[in-house]
XYZ file of C-alpha atoms in Angstrom:
582
model
C 14.068 -43.248 -54.917
C 12.580 -40.250 -53.153
C 13.912 -36.748 -52.648
C 14.619 -35.974 -49.010
C 14.089 -32.226 -48.626
C 13.849 -31.239 -44.976
C 13.343 -28.010 -43.022
C 14.465 -26.363 -39.811
C 12.583 -23.669 -37.922
C 14.997 -20.876 -37.043
C 13.974 -17.454 -35.761
C 10.397 -18.195 -36.765
C 11.322 -18.773 -40.398
C 10.913 -22.079 -42.159
C 14.100 -22.542 -44.138
C 14.039 -25.245 -46.776
C 17.371 -26.980 -46.503
C 19.156 -30.200 -47.244
C 19.739 -30.879 -43.548
C 19.233 -34.570 -43.024
C 19.036 -36.679 -39.905
C 22.368 -37.014 -38.167
C 24.188 -40.297 -38.762
C 26.274 -40.719 -41.900
C 25.379 -44.113 -43.373
C 28.415 -45.413 -45.240
C 30.941 -48.256 -45.100
C 30.536 -48.342 -41.321
C 27.175 -50.079 -41.814
C 28.165 -52.663 -44.386
C 27.836 -56.351 -43.671
C 25.151 -58.772 -42.509
C 22.302 -57.716 -40.231
C 19.654 -60.021 -38.800
C 16.458 -60.080 -36.769
C 17.576 -61.242 -33.357
C 14.010 -61.958 -32.225
C 13.353 -64.733 -34.754
C 15.022 -67.981 -35.713
C 18.214 -68.051 -37.731
C 18.275 -68.507 -41.487
C 17.234 -65.100 -42.672
C 18.915 -61.710 -42.729
C 19.865 -58.641 -44.713
C 23.136 -57.780 -46.409
C 24.159 -54.132 -46.855
C 26.827 -52.835 -49.219
C 27.801 -49.167 -49.601
C 29.186 -47.847 -52.893
C 30.747 -44.346 -52.691
C 29.558 -41.947 -55.382
C 31.013 -38.761 -53.843
C 31.274 -36.138 -52.773
C 29.218 -36.731 -49.617
C 26.947 -39.316 -51.168
C 26.823 -42.988 -51.998
C 24.542 -45.879 -52.910
C 23.373 -48.315 -50.244
C 22.493 -51.709 -51.717
C 20.452 -54.167 -49.646
C 19.583 -57.807 -50.251
C 17.257 -59.767 -47.983
C 16.852 -63.526 -47.631
C 13.201 -64.064 -46.674
C 10.375 -66.624 -46.931
C 6.924 -66.706 -48.461
C 3.806 -68.087 -46.718
C 4.643 -71.595 -47.907
C 8.106 -71.497 -46.348
C 9.924 -71.111 -49.641
C 12.984 -68.843 -49.464
C 13.547 -66.027 -51.929
C 15.641 -62.877 -52.260
C 14.530 -59.259 -52.334
C 16.918 -56.497 -53.375
C 16.954 -52.720 -53.545
C 19.116 -49.619 -53.327
C 18.906 -45.988 -52.306
C 21.173 -43.006 -52.791
C 22.192 -41.777 -49.349
C 23.753 -38.466 -48.387
C 26.236 -37.867 -45.607
C 24.378 -37.067 -42.408
C 21.265 -38.908 -43.558
C 20.091 -41.786 -41.381
C 16.562 -42.213 -42.760
C 16.513 -44.420 -45.849
C 13.631 -45.350 -48.152
C 14.374 -48.309 -50.415
C 12.046 -49.782 -53.030
C 12.466 -53.546 -52.745
C 12.255 -55.811 -55.772
C 12.076 -59.487 -56.524
C 13.815 -60.591 -59.693
C 12.549 -63.353 -61.982
C 14.020 -64.796 -65.147
C 17.638 -64.842 -66.164
C 20.188 -67.639 -66.325
C 23.347 -68.311 -64.362
C 25.771 -68.549 -67.261
C 24.153 -66.648 -70.136
C 22.844 -63.177 -70.773
C 19.048 -63.185 -70.771
C 16.143 -60.936 -69.934
C 14.853 -60.646 -66.401
C 11.918 -58.963 -64.729
C 12.032 -56.694 -61.686
C 8.864 -57.041 -59.621
C 7.976 -54.527 -56.882
C 7.897 -56.199 -53.470
C 7.408 -53.324 -51.035
C 8.905 -50.177 -49.552
C 11.592 -50.536 -46.897
C 11.977 -47.552 -44.553
C 15.064 -47.715 -42.349
C 15.944 -45.541 -39.377
C 19.624 -46.163 -38.691
C 19.688 -45.620 -34.931
C 23.322 -46.478 -34.224
C 25.977 -49.035 -35.130
C 24.022 -51.801 -33.386
C 20.452 -51.086 -34.438
C 18.297 -50.325 -37.474
C 14.550 -49.824 -37.039
C 12.852 -51.190 -40.175
C 9.352 -50.927 -41.574
C 8.355 -52.657 -44.818
C 4.983 -51.595 -46.237
C 3.006 -52.332 -49.381
C 4.293 -55.906 -49.433
C 3.360 -57.997 -52.485
C 0.303 -60.002 -51.356
C 0.977 -62.680 -53.976
C 4.037 -63.759 -51.982
C 3.104 -63.139 -48.360
C -0.136 -62.399 -46.593
C 1.406 -59.750 -44.325
C 1.257 -56.375 -46.071
C 3.289 -54.456 -43.477
C 6.025 -55.544 -41.111
C 8.204 -53.729 -38.559
C 11.293 -55.138 -36.911
C 14.762 -54.265 -35.608
C 17.983 -55.362 -37.258
C 21.149 -56.139 -35.319
C 24.542 -56.585 -36.980
C 26.705 -59.626 -36.743
C 29.278 -59.278 -33.985
C 32.096 -58.495 -36.362
C 32.672 -56.483 -39.498
C 35.824 -56.983 -41.558
C 37.225 -59.092 -38.746
C 36.828 -56.426 -36.067
C 34.280 -56.012 -33.303
C 31.795 -53.276 -34.272
C 32.721 -50.964 -31.416
C 33.589 -47.263 -31.511
C 36.977 -47.964 -33.095
C 35.206 -49.496 -36.106
C 31.878 -47.646 -36.204
C 31.621 -44.384 -34.229
C 27.854 -44.136 -33.801
C 27.348 -45.948 -30.510
C 24.371 -44.169 -28.950
C 20.777 -43.644 -30.049
C 19.229 -40.185 -30.286
C 16.837 -39.617 -27.377
C 16.428 -35.847 -27.429
C 18.313 -32.572 -27.156
C 20.350 -31.746 -24.028
C 19.619 -28.778 -21.781
C 22.008 -26.443 -23.610
C 20.163 -26.928 -26.942
C 16.585 -26.768 -28.211
C 14.589 -29.191 -30.343
C 14.240 -28.548 -34.062
C 11.420 -29.538 -36.376
C 14.058 -31.626 -38.146
C 14.521 -35.232 -36.957
C 17.525 -35.806 -34.684
C 18.499 -32.134 -34.867
C 19.281 -29.714 -32.040
C 19.684 -25.934 -32.256
C 22.474 -24.219 -30.331
C 22.552 -20.493 -29.556
C 24.409 -18.024 -27.359
C 27.282 -18.953 -25.064
C 28.208 -22.472 -23.975
C 29.538 -22.976 -20.444
C 31.158 -25.876 -18.609
C 31.730 -29.250 -20.245
C 29.569 -29.650 -23.353
C 29.485 -32.483 -25.889
C 28.142 -32.487 -29.434
C 27.281 -36.173 -29.868
C 27.302 -37.869 -33.256
C 23.690 -39.060 -33.051
C 22.574 -35.474 -33.647
C 22.847 -32.749 -36.255
C 23.903 -29.602 -34.373
C 22.596 -26.392 -35.944
C 24.256 -23.105 -35.007
C 21.922 -20.139 -34.737
C 23.833 -16.871 -34.827
C 27.251 -16.587 -33.247
C 27.739 -19.486 -30.834
C 30.546 -18.860 -28.347
C 32.435 -21.573 -26.496
C 32.988 -19.946 -23.134
C 33.084 -16.281 -22.234
C 36.210 -14.196 -22.687
C 37.295 -13.161 -19.199
C 34.395 -15.067 -17.666
C 33.049 -18.604 -17.459
C 35.062 -21.033 -19.572
C 33.862 -24.064 -21.508
C 35.232 -27.255 -23.008
C 33.398 -28.355 -26.154
C 33.902 -31.983 -27.166
C 32.709 -33.077 -30.617
C 32.475 -36.793 -31.317
C 33.809 -38.465 -34.493
C 31.322 -38.392 -37.359
C 29.384 -35.396 -36.021
C 28.008 -32.736 -38.373
C 27.744 -29.125 -37.183
C 25.714 -26.867 -39.455
C 25.155 -23.177 -39.995
C 22.071 -22.140 -41.931
C 22.864 -18.468 -42.656
C 25.969 -16.345 -43.062
C 25.525 -15.043 -39.526
C 25.972 -18.504 -37.992
C 29.469 -19.300 -36.719
C 31.274 -21.070 -33.879
C 33.869 -19.113 -31.890
C 36.046 -20.579 -29.147
C 36.910 -17.841 -26.661
C 40.174 -17.250 -24.815
C 40.600 -19.691 -21.958
C 38.124 -22.189 -23.397
C 38.817 -25.228 -25.573
C 37.428 -27.303 -28.406
C 38.176 -31.015 -28.682
C 37.060 -31.965 -32.191
C 38.789 -35.293 -32.778
C 37.382 -37.227 -35.705
C 38.914 -40.225 -37.420
C 39.912 -41.009 -40.991
C 36.711 -43.068 -41.339
C 34.520 -40.589 -39.460
C 35.692 -36.980 -39.827
C 33.883 -34.169 -38.052
C 32.204 -31.859 -40.577
C 31.325 -28.179 -40.157
C 29.098 -27.240 -43.066
C 26.163 -25.262 -44.370
C 22.521 -26.324 -44.678
C 22.950 -28.196 -47.960
C 24.607 -31.472 -48.775
C 27.534 -31.124 -51.175
C 25.486 -32.766 -53.947
C 22.868 -29.991 -53.750
C 23.231 -27.207 -56.318
C 22.605 -24.671 -53.538
C 25.709 -25.757 -51.625
C 28.496 -23.233 -51.988
C 30.801 -20.688 -50.444
C 29.172 -18.320 -47.981
C 26.321 -20.644 -46.961
C 27.286 -20.048 -43.316
C 29.941 -18.271 -41.251
C 32.904 -20.360 -40.181
C 35.046 -21.528 -37.277
C 37.018 -19.121 -35.091
C 39.486 -20.014 -32.347
C 40.722 -17.247 -30.047
C 43.806 -17.719 -27.906
C 46.219 -16.015 -25.540
C 49.424 -16.223 -27.578
C 51.290 -13.024 -28.584
C 50.305 -10.707 -31.423
C 52.289 -7.734 -32.712
C 49.779 -4.926 -33.254
C 50.588 -2.870 -30.136
C 53.330 -0.366 -29.360
C 56.480 -1.846 -27.874
C 55.661 -0.240 -24.526
C 52.475 -2.327 -24.252
C 53.087 -5.729 -22.583
C 51.909 -8.757 -24.558
C 49.502 -9.568 -21.734
C 47.656 -6.338 -22.517
C 47.911 -6.504 -26.314
C 44.719 -7.757 -27.915
C 42.612 -7.400 -31.030
C 38.988 -8.073 -31.970
C 38.154 -10.754 -34.522
C 36.254 -10.086 -37.719
C 32.525 -10.612 -37.538
C 32.565 -9.775 -33.792
C 34.028 -13.219 -33.181
C 35.835 -12.320 -29.961
C 39.004 -10.837 -28.492
C 42.392 -12.468 -28.918
C 45.998 -11.971 -27.840
C 48.120 -12.390 -24.723
C 51.489 -13.486 -23.385
C 51.149 -17.292 -23.480
C 52.869 -18.727 -26.585
C 52.255 -22.304 -25.390
C 48.558 -21.736 -24.745
C 46.218 -24.585 -25.716
C 42.817 -24.085 -27.308
C 42.247 -27.840 -27.691
C 42.394 -30.191 -30.674
C 41.232 -30.160 -34.303
C 41.889 -33.544 -35.891
C 40.211 -35.101 -38.919
C 37.946 -32.090 -39.417
C 36.361 -30.648 -42.576
C 35.065 -27.070 -42.706
C 33.131 -26.406 -45.902
C 30.877 -23.854 -47.656
C 31.529 -21.058 -45.139
C 33.192 -17.672 -45.024
C 30.336 -15.214 -45.135
C 31.316 -11.767 -46.431
C 29.806 -9.238 -44.008
C 31.336 -6.336 -45.941
C 34.544 -5.688 -47.911
C 36.573 -5.261 -44.713
C 34.807 -7.721 -42.424
C 34.707 -11.343 -43.526
C 34.739 -14.725 -41.864
C 37.448 -17.176 -42.877
C 36.955 -20.911 -43.079
C 39.055 -21.204 -39.931
C 40.521 -18.162 -38.187
C 43.304 -19.011 -35.737
C 43.514 -15.817 -33.701
C 46.508 -15.693 -31.316
C 46.305 -19.459 -30.880
C 49.186 -21.060 -28.986
C 51.345 -24.035 -29.907
C 49.753 -26.160 -27.198
C 46.837 -26.528 -29.625
C 46.821 -29.597 -31.902
C 45.825 -29.045 -35.551
C 46.195 -32.145 -37.725
C 44.260 -33.507 -40.718
C 42.078 -30.474 -41.411
C 40.391 -29.507 -44.685
C 38.709 -26.234 -45.600
C 36.666 -26.280 -48.800
C 34.744 -23.657 -50.799
C 35.191 -20.719 -48.472
C 34.066 -17.261 -49.529
C 37.038 -15.546 -47.895
C 40.406 -17.084 -47.007
C 40.666 -20.787 -46.302
C 42.776 -20.527 -43.143
C 44.112 -17.289 -41.685
C 46.529 -17.034 -38.789
C 46.297 -13.806 -36.795
C 49.498 -13.960 -34.784
C 50.105 -16.745 -32.323
C 52.374 -19.756 -32.476
C 50.041 -22.625 -33.410
C 51.432 -25.395 -35.629
C 49.572 -27.542 -38.165
C 50.072 -30.760 -40.129
C 48.162 -32.407 -42.986
C 46.173 -29.391 -44.180
C 43.951 -29.326 -47.297
C 42.572 -26.093 -48.764
C 40.348 -26.576 -51.836
C 38.019 -24.372 -53.835
C 38.841 -21.242 -51.837
C 37.397 -18.020 -53.273
C 40.135 -15.746 -51.889
C 43.551 -16.696 -50.484
C 44.054 -20.308 -49.484
C 46.551 -19.532 -46.708
C 46.843 -16.116 -45.079
C 48.770 -14.813 -42.112
C 49.372 -11.550 -40.266
C 49.865 -10.122 -36.739
C 53.180 -11.936 -36.205
C 52.307 -15.609 -36.712
C 55.303 -17.783 -35.847
C 54.052 -21.358 -36.264
C 55.070 -24.404 -38.268
C 53.290 -26.338 -41.045
C 54.182 -29.608 -42.726
C 52.120 -31.325 -45.441
C 49.795 -28.766 -46.997
C 47.766 -28.915 -50.206
C 46.147 -25.779 -51.610
C 44.156 -26.105 -54.827
C 42.516 -22.856 -55.899
C 38.991 -22.511 -57.279
C 38.983 -21.873 -61.050
C 35.587 -20.172 -60.806
C 36.423 -17.735 -57.996
C 35.353 -14.165 -58.758
C 38.130 -12.568 -56.679
C 40.477 -10.780 -59.073
C 43.548 -11.212 -56.830
C 43.364 -14.653 -55.302
C 46.570 -16.125 -53.938
C 47.860 -19.430 -52.713
C 49.583 -17.524 -49.898
C 49.026 -13.923 -48.833
C 51.513 -13.209 -46.066
C 51.891 -10.100 -43.898
C 53.811 -9.215 -40.813
C 51.477 -6.358 -39.848
C 49.962 -3.844 -42.251
C 50.180 -0.830 -39.916
C 53.794 -1.489 -38.878
C 55.733 -3.733 -41.243
C 58.555 -4.193 -38.722
C 56.363 -4.940 -35.714
C 57.645 -7.552 -33.292
C 57.309 -10.485 -33.054
C 57.695 -10.695 -36.810
C 55.665 -13.223 -38.754
C 58.057 -16.049 -39.557
C 56.356 -19.427 -40.024
C 58.261 -22.509 -41.177
C 56.477 -24.346 -44.005
C 57.592 -27.677 -45.433
C 56.113 -30.061 -47.993
C 53.424 -27.873 -49.474
C 51.773 -27.983 -52.893
C 50.050 -24.860 -54.240
C 48.028 -25.381 -57.428
C 46.550 -22.352 -59.132
C 43.747 -21.831 -61.597
C 44.802 -19.135 -64.095
C 42.132 -17.047 -65.767
C 41.942 -14.230 -68.299
C 39.624 -12.350 -65.938
C 41.792 -12.232 -62.805
C 45.323 -12.220 -61.472
C 46.383 -15.312 -59.563
C 49.635 -15.533 -57.641
C 51.131 -18.501 -55.851
C 52.940 -16.601 -53.081
C 52.656 -12.945 -52.114
C 55.131 -12.211 -49.313
C 54.746 -8.630 -48.154
C 54.525 -6.051 -45.359
C 57.649 -7.217 -43.589
C 56.828 -10.893 -43.275
C 59.440 -13.527 -42.784
C 59.019 -17.219 -43.602
C 61.123 -20.309 -44.170
C 60.053 -22.617 -46.995
C 61.381 -26.000 -48.033
C 60.138 -28.827 -50.273
C 57.407 -26.688 -51.858
C 55.675 -26.876 -55.262
C 53.998 -23.799 -56.777
C 52.321 -24.341 -60.144
C 49.389 -23.314 -62.316
C 49.165 -19.661 -61.259
C 49.593 -16.662 -63.519
C 52.523 -15.663 -61.287
C 54.471 -17.846 -58.869
C 56.476 -15.592 -56.529
C 55.942 -11.957 -55.568
C 57.976 -10.388 -52.751
C 56.647 -6.930 -51.871
C 57.317 -4.047 -49.458
C 60.648 -2.488 -48.483
C 60.463 -4.001 -45.010
C 60.217 -7.516 -46.451
C 63.354 -7.069 -48.539
C 65.231 -5.441 -45.659
C 64.350 -8.238 -43.253
C 65.472 -10.855 -45.792
C 68.943 -9.357 -46.354
C 70.377 -9.850 -49.838
C 70.382 -12.928 -52.095
C 74.067 -13.518 -51.330
C 73.771 -12.689 -47.634
C 70.355 -13.733 -46.362
C 69.535 -13.104 -42.709
C 67.469 -16.291 -42.373
C 64.249 -14.364 -41.783
C 62.940 -15.123 -45.291
C 64.279 -18.209 -47.068
C 63.127 -20.614 -49.746
C 64.968 -23.793 -50.647
C 64.288 -27.046 -52.421
C 61.268 -25.488 -54.134
C 59.858 -26.129 -57.625
C 57.884 -23.411 -59.410
C 56.095 -23.411 -62.766
C 53.764 -20.538 -63.702
C 53.007 -18.343 -66.704
C 55.277 -15.737 -65.080
C 57.527 -17.269 -62.466
C 58.749 -14.029 -60.857
C 56.851 -10.769 -60.385
C 59.507 -8.068 -60.676
C 58.890 -4.407 -59.828
C 61.038 -1.316 -60.258
C 62.521 -0.125 -57.005
C 62.741 -3.514 -55.292
C 66.000 -4.065 -53.402
C 66.658 -7.243 -55.389
C 64.813 -9.414 -57.853
C 62.605 -12.327 -56.910
C 64.568 -14.418 -59.380
C 67.900 -13.617 -57.708
C 66.444 -14.504 -54.298
C 65.118 -17.813 -55.627
C 68.208 -18.851 -57.566
C 70.635 -18.085 -54.731
C 69.256 -20.836 -52.500
C 69.902 -24.590 -52.709
C 67.600 -27.028 -54.460
C 65.331 -24.463 -56.106
C 64.328 -25.014 -59.722
C 61.991 -23.698 -62.384
C 60.520 -26.905 -63.780
C 57.252 -28.628 -64.541
C 56.381 -30.604 -61.388
C 54.577 -33.170 -63.580
C 51.694 -33.726 -61.181
C 48.816 -36.130 -61.684
C 46.067 -33.813 -60.452
C 47.528 -33.172 -56.984
C 49.865 -36.149 -56.718
C 53.483 -36.644 -57.796
C 54.474 -38.921 -60.649
C 57.694 -40.642 -61.603
C 58.617 -37.433 -63.462
C 58.180 -35.130 -60.465
C 61.533 -33.693 -59.316
C 62.895 -35.348 -56.186
C 63.713 -33.038 -53.332
C 66.652 -32.827 -50.997
C 66.227 -34.611 -47.680
C 64.996 -32.184 -45.051
C 66.869 -32.535 -41.785
C 64.482 -32.221 -38.817
C 67.434 -31.481 -36.565
C 67.762 -28.197 -38.426
C 64.056 -27.441 -38.693
C 62.982 -28.871 -35.345
C 61.403 -32.015 -33.943
C 57.938 -31.022 -35.213
C 58.986 -31.939 -38.759
C 59.240 -35.419 -40.250
C 62.309 -36.322 -42.272
C 61.274 -36.700 -45.927
C 63.014 -36.766 -49.302
C 60.354 -35.359 -51.635
C 58.973 -31.987 -52.668
C 55.323 -31.128 -52.320
C 52.618 -32.412 -50.034
C 52.767 -36.098 -50.990
C 55.334 -38.807 -51.471
C 52.998 -40.814 -53.712
C 49.336 -41.162 -54.590
C 49.122 -44.591 -52.973
C 50.369 -43.322 -49.619
C 48.624 -39.946 -49.693
C 47.503 -38.814 -46.248
C 44.308 -37.401 -47.790
C 42.878 -40.866 -48.391
C 39.612 -41.605 -46.601
C 38.629 -38.369 -44.861
C 38.791 -35.626 -47.513
C 36.402 -34.690 -50.324
C 36.508 -32.384 -53.372
C 40.057 -33.195 -54.511
C 39.270 -33.720 -58.215
């Protein structure tokens, strides 16, 4: 097996990276492939074995003939990384051994098989250094074509997403020194597509459309990888423009840094992050200022956001992973994994994971956007953060904190209304159902499951909070006032059907209007109990929740009868498209 260390020329600097060559070779390419230009009776079988995260073993066996017409098998394997379509496999012939007994065998080198996986219908193959004792040809090149079906289904885009062959970079991008890699800079305009035959490398801040100017629609195909190489590289969708990043469970779209997850250099802060700016309301302006004129500027100079359109659409994020981002520009200016800035509820956010982010995993700056099936893992700061009057909905959320994070105050949730005016309107009041927050306590830092402060509202149901030093901390006079009293809650801040289990379950402070414990115990279905999880999943000992009525919470929510993010391990919605859950 060889090491595949590649490079990309950016800004005149040669940066050694783990960037590979576009297509992710995995289960999509399993099955029987043959040479269509020769007679039947010979072919190659491919089998992919996941090793994870973002890597696997591709095993190949070929049925071939020697110069005398005698058939024999050659076999080999290569470790492949996600986004790597160039394989080098050392082929072997095997002699000795018996069918029904254990006996010694000999592996004999046959040749080196180099494969360029061009798309789901074609592999360009070169075999060199062929054993001259078996065949007189020492080098052979040919093209492999798959059988028409795989697992009983036609190998079209619904089965294998890589349908086109890389032919070069489009006009809006420039060629890289890296195979099948295009560099994107500046501002995108019009209808633009990131195809999945290409690795797309962001250089600097790349803006989808121009705020107040020319708009753009960015489409990203399933299975595409979008990479940043430095902390200054990020993608920002501007107001009025849209992103359509719709992956699949078998082919998620991945935003990542320059290194594969298996590389020791892969980690938080490798690149910037993803920013989406919208026209929904925020609450940072004086009441006399109309929402249409109320705007803010995103961290990292990522664009303006805010407006008077709560149902604004910024596109679709579906089956998307954002990993190893969140560059810390300074203590007050940091890029989140995903920043939803005044994004409206016309935007679809479903099946999204953020992993190993230097700052917060996801932060909502106002707006009304909703989200389902969210995974936040290995976050160095707060997994979920909101401010500026966010009023969206979330169902099915897993947050598993990073035990090695250096931040001394990391939280599962850090929730604000608005720091400068705790009673600003519209008040932050998201509705969150079926969430699991798993902490990583440490002697060197304070970890808290939920910090609800600065006037925020929120409505929680079917939630698990466990493994933190502290579970629940309600702060700020405005937060208590907005909530009411434990026996007479206003509905602005509620928590029901929730299970907590931490070293200290309630953070109590002198001067608070009421205790966190009184707030928690006054509401139905809440309990202090061990949730008895198996890693992130429920077990037969996990407390069963009350049935949530979607007629009360709204049509966005599914009707379920369990607490936490999952009903069972077998039916977990994380299966297939997520990584880094162990």
